[in-house]
Amino acid sequence: KELFALDGKFANFSENDLERRNTIAQLLGDWGLVTLLNKENAENKAPLSQIKVLAFKEKDEWDLQAKYNIGKKVDDDEESAEV
């Protein structure tokens, strides 16, 4: 939702979205995949029960669909249909 907002599109980014983002960032940091520069900005976290983490070997059992495509231009007609 943050990426949609950064692109100037409609996004209803809630406090729970922020907490889930922080939890995911912390997990990525724990796994050594990212380094959190401002850890104090990611203190409010959602419970892990709100986040599904898939093992790589299970990925074929799921229908994973991207909700956001980086760099993809959206026509005005498509954008209004999403709102």
CSV table of N, CA and C in Angstrom, one decimal:
chain,number,residue,atom,x,y,z
A,1,LYS,N,0.8,-1.2,0.0
A,1,LYS,CA,0.0,0.0,0.0
A,1,LYS,C,0.9,1.3,0.0
A,2,GLU,N,2.0,1.2,0.7
A,2,GLU,CA,2.9,2.3,0.7
A,2,GLU,C,3.4,2.7,-0.7
A,3,LEU,N,3.7,1.6,-1.5
A,3,LEU,CA,4.2,1.8,-2.9
A,3,LEU,C,3.1,2.5,-3.8
A,4,PHE,N,1.8,2.1,-3.6
A,4,PHE,CA,0.7,2.7,-4.3
A,4,PHE,C,0.7,4.2,-4.0
A,5,ALA,N,0.8,4.5,-2.7
A,5,ALA,CA,0.7,5.9,-2.2
A,5,ALA,C,1.9,6.7,-2.8
A,6,LEU,N,3.1,6.1,-2.8
A,6,LEU,CA,4.2,6.8,-3.4
A,6,LEU,C,4.1,7.1,-4.8
A,7,ASP,N,3.3,6.3,-5.5
A,7,ASP,CA,3.0,6.5,-7.0
A,7,ASP,C,1.8,7.4,-7.2
A,8,GLY,N,1.3,8.0,-6.1
A,8,GLY,CA,0.2,8.9,-6.2
A,8,GLY,C,-1.2,8.2,-6.4
A,9,LYS,N,-1.2,6.9,-6.1
A,9,LYS,CA,-2.5,6.2,-6.3
A,9,LYS,C,-3.2,6.1,-4.9
A,10,PHE,N,-4.5,5.7,-5.0
A,10,PHE,CA,-5.2,5.6,-3.8
A,10,PHE,C,-4.7,4.4,-2.9
A,11,ALA,N,-4.5,4.7,-1.6
A,11,ALA,CA,-4.1,3.7,-0.7
A,11,ALA,C,-4.6,4.0,0.7
A,12,ASN,N,-5.2,3.0,1.3
A,12,ASN,CA,-5.7,3.2,2.7
A,12,ASN,C,-4.8,2.5,3.7
A,13,PHE,N,-3.6,3.1,3.9
A,13,PHE,CA,-2.6,2.6,4.7
A,13,PHE,C,-2.9,2.8,6.2
A,14,SER,N,-3.2,1.7,6.9
A,14,SER,CA,-3.6,1.7,8.3
A,14,SER,C,-2.5,1.5,9.3
A,15,GLU,N,-2.8,1.7,10.5
A,15,GLU,CA,-1.8,1.4,11.6
A,15,GLU,C,-1.4,0.0,11.6
A,16,ASN,N,-2.3,-0.9,11.3
A,16,ASN,CA,-2.0,-2.4,11.2
A,16,ASN,C,-1.1,-2.7,10.1
A,17,ASP,N,-1.3,-2.0,8.9
A,17,ASP,CA,-0.3,-2.1,7.8
A,17,ASP,C,1.1,-1.7,8.2
A,18,LEU,N,1.2,-0.6,8.9
A,18,LEU,CA,2.5,-0.2,9.4
A,18,LEU,C,3.1,-1.2,10.3
A,19,GLU,N,2.3,-1.8,11.2
A,19,GLU,CA,2.9,-2.8,12.2
A,19,GLU,C,3.3,-4.0,11.4
A,20,ARG,N,2.5,-4.5,10.4
A,20,ARG,CA,2.9,-5.6,9.7
A,20,ARG,C,4.2,-5.4,8.9
A,21,ARG,N,4.3,-4.2,8.3
A,21,ARG,CA,5.5,-3.8,7.6
A,21,ARG,C,6.7,-3.9,8.5
A,22,ASN,N,6.6,-3.3,9.7
A,22,ASN,CA,7.7,-3.3,10.6
A,22,ASN,C,8.1,-4.7,11.0
A,23,THR,N,7.1,-5.6,11.2
A,23,THR,CA,7.4,-7.0,11.6
A,23,THR,C,8.1,-7.7,10.5
A,24,ILE,N,7.7,-7.5,9.2
A,24,ILE,CA,8.4,-8.1,8.1
A,24,ILE,C,9.8,-7.6,8.0
A,25,ALA,N,10.0,-6.3,8.2
A,25,ALA,CA,11.3,-5.7,8.1
A,25,ALA,C,12.2,-6.3,9.2
A,26,GLN,N,11.7,-6.5,10.4
A,26,GLN,CA,12.4,-7.1,11.5
A,26,GLN,C,12.8,-8.5,11.1
A,27,LEU,N,11.9,-9.3,10.6
A,27,LEU,CA,12.2,-10.7,10.2
A,27,LEU,C,13.3,-10.7,9.1
A,28,LEU,N,13.2,-9.8,8.1
A,28,LEU,CA,14.3,-9.8,7.1
A,28,LEU,C,15.6,-9.4,7.7
A,29,GLY,N,15.6,-8.5,8.7
A,29,GLY,CA,16.8,-8.2,9.4
A,29,GLY,C,17.4,-9.3,10.2
A,30,ASP,N,16.5,-10.1,10.9
A,30,ASP,CA,16.9,-11.2,11.7
A,30,ASP,C,17.5,-12.3,10.8
A,31,TRP,N,17.0,-12.4,9.6
A,31,TRP,CA,17.5,-13.4,8.6
A,31,TRP,C,18.8,-13.0,7.9
A,32,GLY,N,19.2,-11.7,8.1
A,32,GLY,CA,20.4,-11.2,7.5
A,32,GLY,C,20.2,-10.8,6.0
A,33,LEU,N,18.9,-10.5,5.7
A,33,LEU,CA,18.6,-10.1,4.3
A,33,LEU,C,18.6,-8.6,4.1
A,34,VAL,N,18.4,-7.8,5.2
A,34,VAL,CA,18.5,-6.4,5.1
A,34,VAL,C,19.1,-5.9,6.4
A,35,THR,N,19.5,-4.6,6.4
A,35,THR,CA,19.9,-4.0,7.6
A,35,THR,C,19.0,-2.8,7.9
A,36,LEU,N,18.4,-2.8,9.1
A,36,LEU,CA,17.5,-1.7,9.4
A,36,LEU,C,18.3,-0.5,9.9
A,37,LEU,N,18.2,0.6,9.2
A,37,LEU,CA,19.0,1.8,9.6
A,37,LEU,C,18.4,2.5,10.7
A,38,ASN,N,17.1,2.6,10.8
A,38,ASN,CA,16.5,3.3,11.9
A,38,ASN,C,15.5,2.4,12.7
A,39,LYS,N,16.1,1.5,13.5
A,39,LYS,CA,15.3,0.5,14.2
A,39,LYS,C,14.2,1.1,15.0
A,40,GLU,N,14.4,2.3,15.6
A,40,GLU,CA,13.4,2.9,16.4
A,40,GLU,C,12.2,3.3,15.6
A,41,ASN,N,12.3,3.4,14.3
A,41,ASN,CA,11.1,3.6,13.5
A,41,ASN,C,10.3,2.4,13.2
A,42,ALA,N,10.8,1.2,13.6
A,42,ALA,CA,10.1,0.0,13.4
A,42,ALA,C,9.7,-0.7,14.7
A,43,GLU,N,9.5,0.0,15.7
A,43,GLU,CA,9.3,-0.6,17.0
A,43,GLU,C,7.9,-1.2,17.2
A,44,ASN,N,6.8,-0.5,16.6
A,44,ASN,CA,5.5,-1.1,16.7
A,44,ASN,C,5.3,-2.2,15.7
A,45,LYS,N,5.0,-3.4,16.3
A,45,LYS,CA,5.0,-4.6,15.4
A,45,LYS,C,3.7,-5.3,15.6
A,46,ALA,N,3.3,-6.0,14.5
A,46,ALA,CA,2.1,-6.9,14.5
A,46,ALA,C,2.5,-8.3,15.0
A,47,PRO,N,1.5,-9.0,15.5
A,47,PRO,CA,1.9,-10.4,15.9
A,47,PRO,C,2.2,-11.3,14.7
A,48,LEU,N,3.1,-12.2,14.9
A,48,LEU,CA,3.5,-13.1,13.8
A,48,LEU,C,2.3,-13.9,13.2
A,49,SER,N,1.2,-14.0,14.0
A,49,SER,CA,0.0,-14.7,13.5
A,49,SER,C,-0.7,-14.0,12.4
A,50,GLN,N,-0.3,-12.7,12.2
A,50,GLN,CA,-0.9,-11.9,11.0
A,50,GLN,C,-0.1,-12.0,9.8
A,51,ILE,N,1.0,-12.8,9.8
A,51,ILE,CA,1.9,-12.8,8.7
A,51,ILE,C,2.2,-14.3,8.3
A,52,LYS,N,2.1,-14.6,7.1
A,52,LYS,CA,2.3,-16.0,6.6
A,52,LYS,C,3.7,-16.0,6.0
A,53,VAL,N,4.6,-16.8,6.5
A,53,VAL,CA,5.9,-17.0,5.9
A,53,VAL,C,6.0,-18.4,5.3
A,54,LEU,N,6.3,-18.4,4.0
A,54,LEU,CA,6.4,-19.7,3.3
A,54,LEU,C,7.8,-20.2,3.1
A,55,ALA,N,7.9,-21.5,3.4
A,55,ALA,CA,9.2,-22.1,3.0
A,55,ALA,C,9.4,-22.2,1.5
A,56,PHE,N,10.5,-22.0,1.0
A,56,PHE,CA,10.8,-22.0,-0.4
A,56,PHE,C,10.2,-23.3,-1.0
A,57,LYS,N,10.4,-24.4,-0.3
A,57,LYS,CA,9.9,-25.7,-0.9
A,57,LYS,C,8.4,-25.8,-1.0
A,58,GLU,N,7.6,-24.9,-0.3
A,58,GLU,CA,6.2,-24.9,-0.3
A,58,GLU,C,5.6,-23.9,-1.4
A,59,LYS,N,6.5,-23.1,-2.0
A,59,LYS,CA,6.0,-22.1,-2.9
A,59,LYS,C,5.1,-22.5,-4.0
A,60,ASP,N,5.4,-23.7,-4.5
A,60,ASP,CA,4.5,-24.3,-5.6
A,60,ASP,C,3.1,-24.7,-5.2
A,61,GLU,N,2.9,-24.8,-3.9
A,61,GLU,CA,1.6,-25.1,-3.3
A,61,GLU,C,0.7,-23.9,-3.2
A,62,TRP,N,1.2,-22.8,-3.5
A,62,TRP,CA,0.5,-21.5,-3.4
A,62,TRP,C,0.3,-20.8,-4.7
A,63,ASP,N,-0.7,-20.0,-4.8
A,63,ASP,CA,-0.9,-19.2,-6.0
A,63,ASP,C,-0.4,-17.8,-5.6
A,64,LEU,N,0.8,-17.5,-5.8
A,64,LEU,CA,1.4,-16.2,-5.4
A,64,LEU,C,1.2,-15.2,-6.5
A,65,GLN,N,0.6,-14.0,-6.2
A,65,GLN,CA,0.3,-13.0,-7.2
A,65,GLN,C,0.8,-11.7,-6.6
A,66,ALA,N,1.6,-11.0,-7.5
A,66,ALA,CA,2.1,-9.6,-7.1
A,66,ALA,C,0.9,-8.6,-7.1
A,67,LYS,N,0.8,-7.8,-6.1
A,67,LYS,CA,-0.2,-6.8,-6.0
A,67,LYS,C,0.4,-5.5,-6.6
A,68,TYR,N,1.7,-5.4,-6.7
A,68,TYR,CA,2.3,-4.2,-7.2
A,68,TYR,C,3.5,-4.6,-8.1
A,69,ASN,N,3.6,-3.9,-9.2
A,69,ASN,CA,4.7,-4.1,-10.2
A,69,ASN,C,5.5,-2.8,-10.2
A,70,ILE,N,6.7,-2.9,-9.8
A,70,ILE,CA,7.6,-1.7,-9.8
A,70,ILE,C,7.9,-1.3,-11.3
A,71,GLY,N,7.6,0.0,-11.5
A,71,GLY,CA,7.9,0.6,-12.8
A,71,GLY,C,6.8,0.4,-13.8
A,72,LYS,N,5.7,-0.3,-13.5
A,72,LYS,CA,4.6,-0.5,-14.4
A,72,LYS,C,3.8,0.7,-14.5
A,73,LYS,N,3.5,1.2,-15.7
A,73,LYS,CA,2.7,2.4,-15.9
A,73,LYS,C,1.2,1.9,-16.0
A,74,VAL,N,0.3,2.5,-15.3
A,74,VAL,CA,-1.1,2.1,-15.3
A,74,VAL,C,-1.9,3.2,-16.0
A,75,ASP,N,-2.7,2.7,-16.9
A,75,ASP,CA,-3.6,3.6,-17.7
A,75,ASP,C,-4.6,4.2,-16.7
A,76,ASP,N,-5.2,5.4,-17.0
A,76,ASP,CA,-6.2,6.0,-16.2
A,76,ASP,C,-7.4,5.1,-16.0
A,77,ASP,N,-7.8,4.4,-17.1
A,77,ASP,CA,-9.0,3.5,-17.0
A,77,ASP,C,-8.7,2.4,-16.0
A,78,GLU,N,-7.5,1.8,-16.0
A,78,GLU,CA,-7.2,0.7,-15.1
A,78,GLU,C,-7.1,1.2,-13.7
A,79,GLU,N,-6.5,2.4,-13.5
A,79,GLU,CA,-6.4,2.9,-12.1
A,79,GLU,C,-7.7,3.1,-11.5
A,80,SER,N,-8.7,3.7,-12.3
A,80,SER,CA,-10.0,4.0,-11.7
A,80,SER,C,-10.8,2.7,-11.4
A,81,ALA,N,-10.5,1.6,-12.2
A,81,ALA,CA,-11.1,0.3,-11.9
A,81,ALA,C,-10.6,-0.3,-10.6
A,82,GLU,N,-9.4,0.0,-10.2
A,82,GLU,CA,-8.8,-0.5,-9.0
A,82,GLU,C,-9.4,0.1,-7.7
A,83,VAL,N,-9.8,1.4,-7.8
A,83,VAL,CA,-10.3,2.1,-6.7
A,83,VAL,C,-11.7,1.6,-6.4
